[in-house]
Amino acid sequence: GAVVSQHPSWVICKSGTSVKIECRSLDFQATTMFWYRQFPKQSLMLMATSNEGSKATYEQGVEKDKFLINHASLTLSTLTVTSAHPEDSSFYICSAGGAGTQETQYFGPGTRLLVL
Amino acid sequence: AQTVTQSQPEMSVQEAETVTLSCTYDTSESDYYLFWYKQPPSRQMILVIRQEAYKQQNATENRFSVNFQKAAKSFSLKISDSQLGDAAMYFCVYNTNAGKSTFGDGTTLTVKP
């Protein structure tokens, strides 16, 4: 099956620092990946669509300068939370279509970010 | 824009019994995909079952089955012979061909021993 990994799984940082989260498709190539944010006991909120070789597409209300997305290769997308603040603390999840079938998304295990 | 509604924030079922989780959606598209994902306490999203909108036959995966009513825009999940490991938050998800997902608010399922 299609496997998506995320690194790190847990990160604690000081307010004002930047944090980079990696999302990798391990056994398939993904031209498109998606980034989500999830608060406790709530649903996933789509933040942006990451496109390999081009700029990401952000959902309304998501600050593109705050959440920088880079899709450098067909197996790697990164989300950088710049100048993080406590309100950015959340659970971030990425997803990618498996084996060329975009309509079925496989999710990474998520990254818990805590900003102090 | 598509919307997905899960009207049951919480459900509980006795072990070995059957439970049905409800989901309705709204779309103007004719070609789309529907999914149920499970999110246990580990928070890893796990694909439970998928349904192509163009298929009339309801999808089944072992103890999991769906009742897909395209005209009514309804997509319920039935879990038979519930097990303790089925306890999780379940999300009904609508996907476009490009993989863009719209999530319902989720239903937390508790399984009682």
Tab-separated table of C-alpha atoms in Angstrom:
chain	number	residue	atom	x	y	z
A	1	GLY	CA	0.000	0.000	0.000
A	2	ALA	CA	0.889	3.662	-0.270
A	3	VAL	CA	2.888	4.953	2.679
A	4	VAL	CA	3.330	8.580	3.645
A	5	SER	CA	5.755	9.632	6.350
A	6	GLN	CA	6.128	12.866	8.266
A	7	HIS	CA	9.073	14.208	10.200
A	8	PRO	CA	9.282	15.204	12.960
A	9	SER	CA	6.372	13.598	14.749
A	10	TRP	CA	6.680	15.978	17.689
A	11	VAL	CA	8.292	19.399	17.925
A	12	ILE	CA	8.458	22.002	20.671
A	13	CYS	CA	9.869	25.396	19.825
A	14	LYS	CA	10.143	28.874	21.244
A	15	SER	CA	7.945	31.678	20.027
A	16	GLY	CA	9.509	33.505	17.091
A	17	THR	CA	11.420	30.564	15.680
A	18	SER	CA	10.669	28.720	12.442
A	19	VAL	CA	9.817	25.047	12.189
A	20	LYS	CA	10.036	22.826	9.120
A	21	ILE	CA	7.873	19.728	8.715
A	22	GLU	CA	8.629	17.170	6.020
A	23	CYS	CA	6.127	14.977	4.218
A	24	ARG	CA	7.415	12.090	2.109
A	25	SER	CA	5.710	9.561	-0.106
A	26	LEU	CA	7.784	6.450	0.476
A	27	ASP	CA	6.775	4.074	-2.278
A	28	PHE	CA	5.143	6.242	-4.908
A	29	GLN	CA	5.483	9.593	-6.599
A	30	ALA	CA	3.081	12.361	-5.694
A	31	THR	CA	2.688	15.374	-7.947
A	32	THR	CA	0.230	16.822	-5.467
A	33	MET	CA	0.235	16.733	-1.699
A	34	PHE	CA	-2.127	18.383	0.743
A	35	TRP	CA	-1.489	19.985	4.111
A	36	TYR	CA	-4.074	20.001	6.878
A	37	ARG	CA	-4.342	21.390	10.356
A	38	GLN	CA	-6.344	19.723	13.094
A	39	PHE	CA	-7.310	21.006	16.523
A	40	PRO	CA	-8.197	18.540	19.309
A	41	LYS	CA	-11.469	16.713	18.744
A	42	GLN	CA	-12.101	18.639	15.544
A	43	SER	CA	-12.021	17.834	11.874
A	44	LEU	CA	-9.164	18.398	9.462
A	45	MET	CA	-8.921	21.813	7.894
A	46	LEU	CA	-7.257	22.025	4.491
A	47	MET	CA	-4.522	24.626	4.517
A	48	ALA	CA	-2.958	24.313	1.088
A	49	THR	CA	-2.339	22.173	-1.948
A	50	SER	CA	1.307	21.508	-2.652
A	51	ASN	CA	2.204	21.115	-6.317
A	52	GLU	CA	5.522	19.661	-7.438
A	53	GLY	CA	7.558	22.236	-9.299
A	54	SER	CA	5.134	25.106	-8.814
A	55	LYS	CA	3.709	27.364	-6.161
A	56	ALA	CA	1.346	26.034	-3.558
A	57	THR	CA	-2.316	26.945	-3.606
A	58	TYR	CA	-3.542	28.239	-0.258
A	59	GLU	CA	-7.049	28.065	1.118
A	60	GLN	CA	-8.826	31.247	2.017
A	61	GLY	CA	-7.687	32.627	5.348
A	62	VAL	CA	-4.360	30.800	5.395
A	63	GLU	CA	-1.364	33.135	5.448
A	64	LYS	CA	1.031	32.069	2.721
A	65	ASP	CA	3.895	34.031	4.278
A	66	LYS	CA	3.316	32.315	7.581
A	67	PHE	CA	3.026	28.788	6.223
A	68	LEU	CA	5.613	28.296	3.505
A	69	ILE	CA	5.184	25.217	1.367
A	70	ASN	CA	7.788	23.778	-0.957
A	71	HIS	CA	7.314	20.703	-3.128
A	72	ALA	CA	10.866	20.123	-4.280
A	73	SER	CA	10.469	16.638	-5.686
A	74	LEU	CA	7.854	14.042	-6.480
A	75	THR	CA	8.334	12.458	-3.073
A	76	LEU	CA	8.877	15.417	-0.746
A	77	SER	CA	6.844	18.397	0.362
A	78	THR	CA	7.782	20.659	3.256
A	79	LEU	CA	5.738	22.995	5.419
A	80	THR	CA	7.627	25.716	7.250
A	81	VAL	CA	5.858	27.593	10.001
A	82	THR	CA	7.679	30.911	10.107
A	83	SER	CA	8.003	33.022	13.240
A	84	ALA	CA	5.831	30.585	15.128
A	85	HIS	CA	3.553	31.793	17.902
A	86	PRO	CA	1.558	29.868	20.523
A	87	GLU	CA	-1.584	30.077	18.391
A	88	ASP	CA	0.210	28.055	15.704
A	89	SER	CA	0.348	25.104	18.085
A	90	SER	CA	-1.630	22.343	16.446
A	91	PHE	CA	-1.518	18.962	14.752
A	92	TYR	CA	-0.382	19.161	11.127
A	93	ILE	CA	-1.125	16.342	8.690
A	94	CYS	CA	-0.135	15.852	5.071
A	95	SER	CA	-1.657	13.581	2.476
A	96	ALA	CA	-0.753	12.335	-0.979
A	97	GLY	CA	-2.474	10.369	-3.690
A	98	GLY	CA	-1.226	6.806	-3.988
A	99	ALA	CA	0.269	5.279	-7.125
A	100	GLY	CA	-1.081	7.930	-9.441
A	101	THR	CA	-4.608	7.723	-8.143
A	102	GLN	CA	-5.216	11.184	-6.815
A	103	GLU	CA	-8.765	10.478	-5.798
A	104	THR	CA	-7.637	8.305	-2.886
A	105	GLN	CA	-5.488	10.145	-0.387
A	106	TYR	CA	-3.110	8.496	2.031
A	107	PHE	CA	-2.231	10.386	5.141
A	108	GLY	CA	0.979	10.870	7.025
A	109	PRO	CA	1.022	10.180	10.769
A	110	GLY	CA	0.960	13.878	11.602
A	111	THR	CA	3.218	16.320	13.429
A	112	ARG	CA	2.359	17.802	16.794
A	113	LEU	CA	3.680	21.346	17.109
A	114	LEU	CA	3.836	23.122	20.441
A	115	VAL	CA	5.026	26.706	20.474
A	116	LEU	CA	6.003	28.046	23.882
B	1	ALA	CA	-18.311	24.139	-2.965
B	2	GLN	CA	-18.937	20.755	-1.501
B	3	THR	CA	-20.137	20.206	2.052
B	4	VAL	CA	-20.178	17.059	4.146
B	5	THR	CA	-22.432	16.656	7.174
B	6	GLN	CA	-22.114	14.083	9.907
B	7	SER	CA	-25.091	14.582	12.187
B	8	GLN	CA	-23.913	12.286	14.985
B	9	PRO	CA	-21.061	13.802	17.010
B	10	GLU	CA	-20.924	10.700	19.211
B	11	MET	CA	-22.131	7.124	18.921
B	12	SER	CA	-21.690	4.088	21.096
B	13	VAL	CA	-22.110	0.389	20.403
B	14	GLN	CA	-21.836	-2.789	22.375
B	15	GLU	CA	-19.026	-5.102	21.386
B	16	ALA	CA	-20.166	-7.604	18.708
B	17	GLU	CA	-23.163	-5.457	17.806
B	18	THR	CA	-23.785	-3.419	14.661
B	19	VAL	CA	-23.682	0.353	14.361
B	20	THR	CA	-24.406	2.747	11.503
B	21	LEU	CA	-22.757	6.145	11.112
B	22	SER	CA	-24.560	8.723	9.007
B	23	CYS	CA	-23.198	11.075	6.394
B	24	THR	CA	-24.799	13.379	3.876
B	25	TYR	CA	-23.091	15.606	1.366
B	26	ASP	CA	-23.871	18.292	-1.103
B	27	THR	CA	-22.275	18.646	-4.529
B	28	SER	CA	-23.104	19.680	-8.059
B	29	GLU	CA	-20.554	17.299	-9.553
B	30	SER	CA	-21.452	13.943	-11.048
B	31	ASP	CA	-18.039	12.300	-10.748
B	32	TYR	CA	-16.542	12.102	-7.277
B	33	TYR	CA	-15.367	9.723	-4.588
B	34	LEU	CA	-16.504	9.134	-1.049
B	35	PHE	CA	-14.511	7.693	1.802
B	36	TRP	CA	-14.705	6.784	5.417
B	37	TYR	CA	-11.509	7.295	7.369
B	38	LYS	CA	-10.870	6.236	10.918
B	39	GLN	CA	-8.698	8.243	13.304
B	40	PRO	CA	-7.792	6.342	16.475
B	41	PRO	CA	-6.150	8.023	19.481
B	42	SER	CA	-2.783	7.808	17.686
B	43	ARG	CA	-4.304	10.325	15.242
B	44	GLN	CA	-3.097	8.385	12.195
B	45	MET	CA	-5.781	8.604	9.532
B	46	ILE	CA	-6.681	5.130	8.305
B	47	LEU	CA	-8.687	4.465	5.160
B	48	VAL	CA	-11.682	2.281	5.997
B	49	ILE	CA	-13.619	2.137	2.762
B	50	ARG	CA	-14.059	3.994	-0.501
B	51	GLN	CA	-16.916	4.377	-2.958
B	52	GLU	CA	-16.816	5.648	-6.515
B	53	ALA	CA	-19.877	7.742	-7.295
B	54	TYR	CA	-20.336	6.113	-10.692
B	55	LYS	CA	-20.716	2.681	-9.121
B	56	GLN	CA	-24.167	1.704	-7.950
B	57	GLN	CA	-22.939	-1.260	-5.965
B	58	ASN	CA	-22.237	-0.505	-2.335
B	59	ALA	CA	-18.634	-1.012	-1.266
B	60	THR	CA	-17.777	-3.564	1.402
B	61	GLU	CA	-14.561	-4.307	3.271
B	62	ASN	CA	-14.876	-7.217	5.659
B	63	ARG	CA	-17.013	-5.953	8.579
B	64	PHE	CA	-17.444	-2.506	7.034
B	65	SER	CA	-20.030	-1.679	4.428
B	66	VAL	CA	-21.648	1.444	3.078
B	67	ASN	CA	-25.135	2.390	1.996
B	68	PHE	CA	-24.598	4.797	-0.878
B	69	GLN	CA	-27.689	6.645	-2.045
B	70	LYS	CA	-26.509	8.956	-4.803
B	71	ALA	CA	-29.807	10.695	-5.450
B	72	ALA	CA	-30.268	11.387	-1.764
B	73	LYS	CA	-26.566	12.279	-1.391
B	74	SER	CA	-26.250	9.947	1.519
B	75	PHE	CA	-23.294	7.746	2.427
B	76	SER	CA	-23.632	5.816	5.682
B	77	LEU	CA	-21.136	3.380	7.171
B	78	LYS	CA	-22.209	0.152	8.820
B	79	ILE	CA	-19.838	-1.630	11.160
B	80	SER	CA	-20.810	-5.204	11.915
B	81	ASP	CA	-19.560	-7.319	14.812
B	82	SER	CA	-18.014	-4.253	16.432
B	83	GLN	CA	-14.663	-4.726	18.093
B	84	LEU	CA	-12.884	-2.720	20.764
B	85	GLY	CA	-10.322	-1.696	18.164
B	86	ASP	CA	-13.042	0.023	16.162
B	87	ALA	CA	-13.209	2.791	18.746
B	88	ALA	CA	-12.074	5.959	17.010
B	89	MET	CA	-13.220	9.141	15.370
B	90	TYR	CA	-14.721	8.432	11.954
B	91	PHE	CA	-14.665	10.972	9.173
B	92	CYS	CA	-16.803	10.963	6.068
B	93	VAL	CA	-14.795	12.487	3.233
B	94	TYR	CA	-15.690	13.732	-0.228
B	95	ASN	CA	-12.929	13.792	-2.835
B	96	THR	CA	-12.697	15.352	-6.235
B	97	ASN	CA	-10.792	13.617	-9.040
B	98	ALA	CA	-7.790	15.734	-8.110
B	99	GLY	CA	-7.797	14.411	-4.578
B	100	LYS	CA	-8.971	17.565	-2.865
B	101	SER	CA	-10.847	16.476	0.223
B	102	THR	CA	-13.805	17.881	2.107
B	103	PHE	CA	-14.215	16.414	5.570
B	104	GLY	CA	-17.249	16.020	7.763
B	105	ASP	CA	-16.967	17.073	11.397
B	106	GLY	CA	-16.470	13.489	12.514
B	107	THR	CA	-18.280	10.978	14.703
B	108	THR	CA	-16.624	9.629	17.818
B	109	LEU	CA	-17.417	5.950	18.185
B	110	THR	CA	-17.191	4.271	21.562
B	111	VAL	CA	-17.254	0.482	21.773
B	112	LYS	CA	-18.444	-0.930	25.090
B	113	PRO	CA	-17.139	-4.302	26.224
